[in-house]
Short mmCIF file of C-alpha atoms and ligand atoms in Angstrom, two decimals:
data_model
loop_
_atom_site.label_atom_id
_atom_site.label_comp_id
_atom_site.label_asym_id
_atom_site.label_seq_id
_atom_site.Cartn_x
_atom_site.Cartn_y
_atom_site.Cartn_z
CA UNK A 1 -0.03 -0.04 -0.10
CA UNK A 2 1.46 3.43 -1.02
CA UNK A 3 -0.14 6.75 0.01
CA UNK A 4 -2.79 4.73 2.03
CA UNK A 5 -4.17 3.26 -1.02
CA UNK A 6 -4.94 -0.42 -1.45
CA UNK A 7 -3.47 -1.44 -4.68
CA UNK A 8 -6.19 -3.09 -6.69
CA UNK A 9 -9.21 -0.80 -6.63
CA UNK A 10 -9.93 2.58 -7.94
CA UNK A 11 -11.43 5.54 -5.94
CA UNK A 12 -13.44 8.12 -7.84
CA UNK A 13 -14.99 11.03 -6.04
CA UNK A 14 -17.63 13.44 -7.31
CA UNK A 15 -17.54 16.99 -6.00
CA UNK A 16 -19.20 20.32 -6.60
CA UNK A 17 -21.15 23.12 -5.21
CA UNK A 18 -24.84 22.92 -4.08
CA UNK A 19 -27.17 22.42 -6.99
CA UNK A 20 -24.50 21.00 -9.30
CA UNK A 21 -26.61 17.95 -10.01
CA UNK A 22 -23.68 15.65 -9.32
CA UNK A 23 -26.20 13.17 -7.02
CA UNK A 24 -28.27 12.75 -10.08
CA UNK A 25 -25.39 11.52 -12.15
CA UNK A 26 -23.91 9.20 -9.43
CA UNK A 27 -25.99 6.13 -9.90
CA UNK A 28 -25.63 6.37 -13.72
CA UNK A 29 -21.82 6.50 -13.38
CA UNK A 30 -21.88 3.42 -11.02
CA UNK A 31 -24.05 1.61 -13.51
CA UNK A 32 -21.76 2.62 -16.50
CA UNK A 33 -18.73 1.22 -14.61
CA UNK A 34 -20.67 -1.87 -13.57
CA UNK A 35 -21.36 -2.43 -17.31
CA UNK A 36 -17.71 -2.70 -18.02
CA UNK A 37 -17.83 -5.90 -15.89
CA UNK A 38 -16.10 -4.37 -12.61
CA UNK A 39 -17.65 -4.37 -9.30
CA UNK A 40 -18.78 -0.86 -8.72
CA UNK A 41 -19.85 0.75 -5.25
CA UNK A 42 -21.66 3.86 -4.73
CA UNK A 43 -21.31 5.76 -1.56
CA UNK A 44 -22.22 9.26 -0.34
CA UNK A 45 -20.79 11.67 2.13
CA UNK A 46 -21.68 12.29 4.79
CA UNK A 47 -23.27 9.10 5.50
CA UNK A 48 -22.86 5.62 3.89
CA UNK A 49 -22.70 3.77 7.28
CA UNK A 50 -25.25 3.47 10.15
CA UNK A 51 -23.02 5.75 12.34
CA UNK A 52 -22.27 8.01 9.23
CA UNK A 53 -26.11 8.58 8.59
CA UNK A 54 -26.57 9.58 12.17
CA UNK A 55 -23.82 12.02 11.99
CA UNK A 56 -25.55 13.35 8.87
CA UNK A 57 -28.70 13.97 10.64
CA UNK A 58 -26.82 16.26 13.09
CA UNK A 59 -24.91 17.88 10.25
CA UNK A 60 -28.08 18.60 8.18
CA UNK A 61 -30.27 19.58 11.16
CA UNK A 62 -32.10 22.80 9.97
CA UNK A 63 -32.84 23.71 13.39
CA UNK A 64 -29.48 25.29 14.43
CA UNK A 65 -30.75 26.27 17.90
CA UNK A 66 -30.74 22.85 18.88
CA UNK A 67 -27.32 21.89 17.85
CA UNK A 68 -25.20 25.14 17.36
CA UNK A 69 -22.01 23.45 15.99
CA UNK A 70 -18.84 25.42 16.16
CA UNK A 71 -17.00 25.53 12.91
CA UNK A 72 -14.34 23.05 14.11
CA UNK A 73 -16.83 20.67 15.63
CA UNK A 74 -18.76 20.87 12.24
CA UNK A 75 -15.47 20.04 10.42
CA UNK A 76 -14.63 17.04 12.68
CA UNK A 77 -18.16 15.57 12.37
CA UNK A 78 -17.70 15.51 8.45
CA UNK A 79 -14.15 13.81 9.19
CA UNK A 80 -15.57 11.47 11.72
CA UNK A 81 -18.29 10.24 9.21
CA UNK A 82 -15.60 9.84 6.52
CA UNK A 83 -13.39 7.94 8.84
CA UNK A 84 -16.12 5.62 9.36
CA UNK A 85 -17.03 5.34 5.74
CA UNK A 86 -13.35 4.70 4.50
CA UNK A 87 -12.74 1.91 7.02
CA UNK A 88 -15.97 0.30 6.95
CA UNK A 89 -16.91 0.26 3.27
CA UNK A 90 -14.29 2.00 0.93
CA UNK A 91 -11.04 0.23 1.95
CA UNK A 92 -12.77 -3.35 1.98
CA UNK A 93 -14.23 -2.47 -1.36
CA UNK A 94 -10.90 -1.26 -2.91
CA UNK A 95 -9.28 -4.41 -1.41
CA UNK A 96 -11.71 -6.46 -3.39
CA UNK A 97 -10.67 -4.82 -6.62
CA UNK A 98 -13.89 -2.64 -6.89
CA UNK A 99 -14.22 0.85 -8.28
CA UNK A 100 -15.70 3.10 -5.48
CA UNK A 101 -17.75 6.13 -6.48
CA UNK A 102 -17.98 8.56 -3.80
CA UNK A 103 -20.60 11.32 -3.83
CA UNK A 104 -18.39 13.92 -2.03
CA UNK A 105 -15.09 13.26 -0.16
CA UNK A 106 -12.27 15.06 1.69
CA UNK A 107 -12.27 17.84 -1.14
CA UNK A 108 -15.84 18.83 0.23
CA UNK A 109 -14.31 19.82 3.58
CA UNK A 110 -11.58 21.71 2.07
CA UNK A 111 -13.97 23.53 -0.30
CA UNK A 112 -16.86 24.24 2.29
CA UNK A 113 -15.18 24.26 5.66
CA UNK A 114 -11.80 25.20 4.44
CA UNK A 115 -12.49 27.96 1.71
CA UNK A 116 -16.29 28.69 2.58
CA UNK A 117 -15.74 28.66 6.29
CA UNK A 118 -12.31 30.04 6.25
CA UNK A 119 -10.78 27.33 8.55
CA UNK A 120 -8.03 27.10 5.99
CA UNK A 121 -6.91 24.13 3.81
CA UNK A 122 -3.49 23.89 5.57
CA UNK A 123 -5.15 23.06 8.86
CA UNK A 124 -7.68 20.79 7.56
CA UNK A 125 -5.31 18.62 5.54
CA UNK A 126 -3.50 16.85 8.35
CA UNK A 127 -6.90 16.08 10.01
CA UNK A 128 -8.23 14.67 6.52
CA UNK A 129 -5.01 12.49 6.26
CA UNK A 130 -5.82 11.09 9.79
CA UNK A 131 -9.45 10.44 9.00
CA UNK A 132 -8.84 8.84 5.72
CA UNK A 133 -5.81 6.91 6.62
CA UNK A 134 -4.05 8.90 3.70
CA UNK A 135 -6.55 7.40 1.12
CA UNK A 136 -6.55 9.80 -1.69
CA UNK A 137 -8.91 9.58 -4.77
CA UNK A 138 -7.55 8.37 -8.05
CA UNK A 139 -9.88 10.67 -10.03
CA UNK A 140 -12.05 13.52 -9.02
CA UNK A 141 -14.87 14.93 -11.24
CA UNK A 142 -15.84 18.48 -10.28
CA UNK A 143 -19.36 19.43 -11.49
CA UNK A 144 -18.77 23.21 -11.74
CA UNK A 145 -21.80 25.52 -11.69
CA UNK A 146 -22.10 29.16 -10.80
CA UNK A 147 -23.53 30.00 -7.28
CA UNK A 148 -26.90 31.58 -8.59
CA UNK A 149 -27.36 28.70 -10.98
CA UNK A 150 -26.78 25.97 -8.37
CA UNK A 151 -28.77 27.44 -5.51
CA UNK A 152 -31.82 28.33 -7.93
CA UNK A 153 -31.73 24.54 -8.62
CA UNK A 154 -32.59 23.60 -4.99
CA UNK A 155 -36.26 23.35 -4.07
CA UNK A 156 -37.33 24.55 -0.76
CA UNK A 157 -37.77 20.99 0.49
CA UNK A 158 -34.28 20.09 -0.29
CA UNK A 159 -32.85 23.28 1.31
CA UNK A 160 -30.60 22.54 4.38
CA UNK A 161 -28.83 24.71 6.61
CA UNK A 162 -26.04 24.86 3.91
CA UNK A 163 -28.30 26.76 1.58
CA UNK A 164 -30.34 28.47 4.24
CA UNK A 165 -27.76 29.95 6.60
CA UNK A 166 -24.68 30.66 4.55
CA UNK A 167 -24.57 33.65 2.36
CA UNK A 168 -23.85 34.18 -1.28
CA UNK A 169 -20.18 35.06 -0.57
CA UNK A 170 -19.70 31.81 1.38
CA UNK A 171 -20.92 29.90 -1.64
CA UNK A 172 -18.77 31.94 -3.93
CA UNK A 173 -15.80 31.08 -1.73
CA UNK A 174 -16.77 27.23 -2.04
CA UNK A 175 -16.97 27.37 -5.84
CA UNK A 176 -13.59 29.33 -6.10
CA UNK A 177 -12.12 26.90 -3.57
CA UNK A 178 -13.01 23.82 -5.80
CA UNK A 179 -11.70 25.62 -8.93
CA UNK A 180 -8.46 26.34 -7.01
CA UNK A 181 -8.12 22.55 -5.91
CA UNK A 182 -8.78 21.33 -9.26
CA UNK A 183 -6.14 23.73 -10.91
CA UNK A 184 -3.57 22.86 -8.19
CA UNK A 185 -3.82 19.11 -9.18
CA UNK A 186 -4.90 18.73 -12.70
CA UNK A 187 -3.77 15.15 -13.01
CA UNK A 188 -6.52 14.11 -10.42
CA UNK A 189 -9.33 16.38 -11.29
CA UNK A 190 -11.47 16.82 -14.24
CA UNK A 191 -13.93 19.79 -14.46
CA UNK A 192 -17.27 19.35 -16.21
CA UNK A 193 -19.61 22.21 -17.11
CA UNK A 194 -22.65 21.50 -14.97
CA UNK A 195 -24.59 24.20 -16.62
CA UNK A 196 -24.93 22.19 -19.87
CA UNK A 197 -27.90 20.03 -20.50
CA UNK A 198 -28.04 17.08 -18.06
CA UNK A 199 -27.67 14.47 -20.77
CA UNK A 200 -24.40 16.18 -21.78
CA UNK A 201 -23.11 16.65 -18.35
CA UNK A 202 -23.43 12.91 -17.63
CA UNK A 203 -21.97 12.00 -20.97
CA UNK A 204 -18.72 14.31 -20.26
CA UNK A 205 -18.54 12.55 -16.79
CA UNK A 206 -19.00 9.11 -18.12
CA UNK A 207 -16.51 9.66 -20.86
CA UNK A 208 -13.90 10.82 -18.43
CA UNK A 209 -14.58 8.08 -15.79
CA UNK A 210 -14.72 5.25 -18.38
CA UNK A 211 -11.66 6.83 -20.05
CA UNK A 212 -9.68 6.84 -16.92
CA UNK A 213 -10.51 3.24 -16.06
CA UNK A 214 -9.64 2.12 -19.41
CA UNK A 215 -6.27 3.74 -18.91
CA UNK A 216 -6.88 6.42 -21.79
CA UNK A 217 -6.85 10.21 -21.39
CA UNK A 218 -9.12 12.17 -19.29
CA UNK A 219 -11.60 14.47 -20.95
CA UNK A 220 -13.14 17.50 -19.39
P1 TMP B 301 -25.01 16.73 -0.67
O1 TMP B 301 -25.90 18.11 -1.10
O2 TMP B 301 -24.16 16.42 -1.65
O3 TMP B 301 -25.91 15.79 0.06
O4 TMP B 301 -24.12 17.43 0.44
C1 TMP B 301 -24.72 17.99 1.79
C2 TMP B 301 -24.04 19.28 2.19
O5 TMP B 301 -23.04 18.98 3.01
C3 TMP B 301 -23.59 20.20 1.08
O6 TMP B 301 -24.21 21.51 1.34
C4 TMP B 301 -22.22 20.11 1.30
C5 TMP B 301 -22.04 19.83 2.78
N1 TMP B 301 -20.66 19.32 2.96
C6 TMP B 301 -19.72 20.08 3.74
O7 TMP B 301 -20.07 21.18 3.98
N2 TMP B 301 -18.51 19.40 4.13
C7 TMP B 301 -18.23 18.08 3.68
O8 TMP B 301 -17.17 17.57 4.05
C8 TMP B 301 -19.38 17.30 3.08
C9 TMP B 301 -18.98 15.94 2.70
C10 TMP B 301 -20.54 18.05 2.66
#
């Protein structure tokens, strides 16, 4: 194992600001990978384990008066859910040789809490390494969408405290943070324009993922 990664499997993460539509594409991508004959496992963050889903319920609580998490506690809960998911689900799947598609991963904490909440990437990275045991994604697809487009896509029913309580500037920092992370590591990231028609977005992501798995070049 080097850089914390079991040698056989592949970890693909999906990232994006709120309303990027990535979750709608996640199951299609899993199915496209499975159609190539590989085991494909889809997980989501925060959640994906019984403990992780309970942590998710705290994190997504719209009644902030009952929870009142500090920013650091908030970041650590995302990390705790991630640690549980990695050890219980992701690593075992990678050790079997599966392709794991994760709807959000450590880069979400870097973009939201690090850039959005201004906790800082440098402070969060060591915590992230601890939580994941150093497990890094092989490929990350960023579904990029301008803030006003993303937030307009969210219905009232879907609105969590993330859309309800953070201002426009917070979301602008999240998006800019994602683009900075992607620019800093272009070998790992591909950026898909998520304002395109849904079928085109899915096709771009599908081509990138299948191309990567086939050992070919990536396509944005
Ligand atoms: P979702 O919309 O993909 O289900 O994500 C739920 C919300 O949680 C979304 O607003 C992004 C936020 N989030 C963070 O702030 N930090 C994290 O580490 C993760 C995984 C999600």
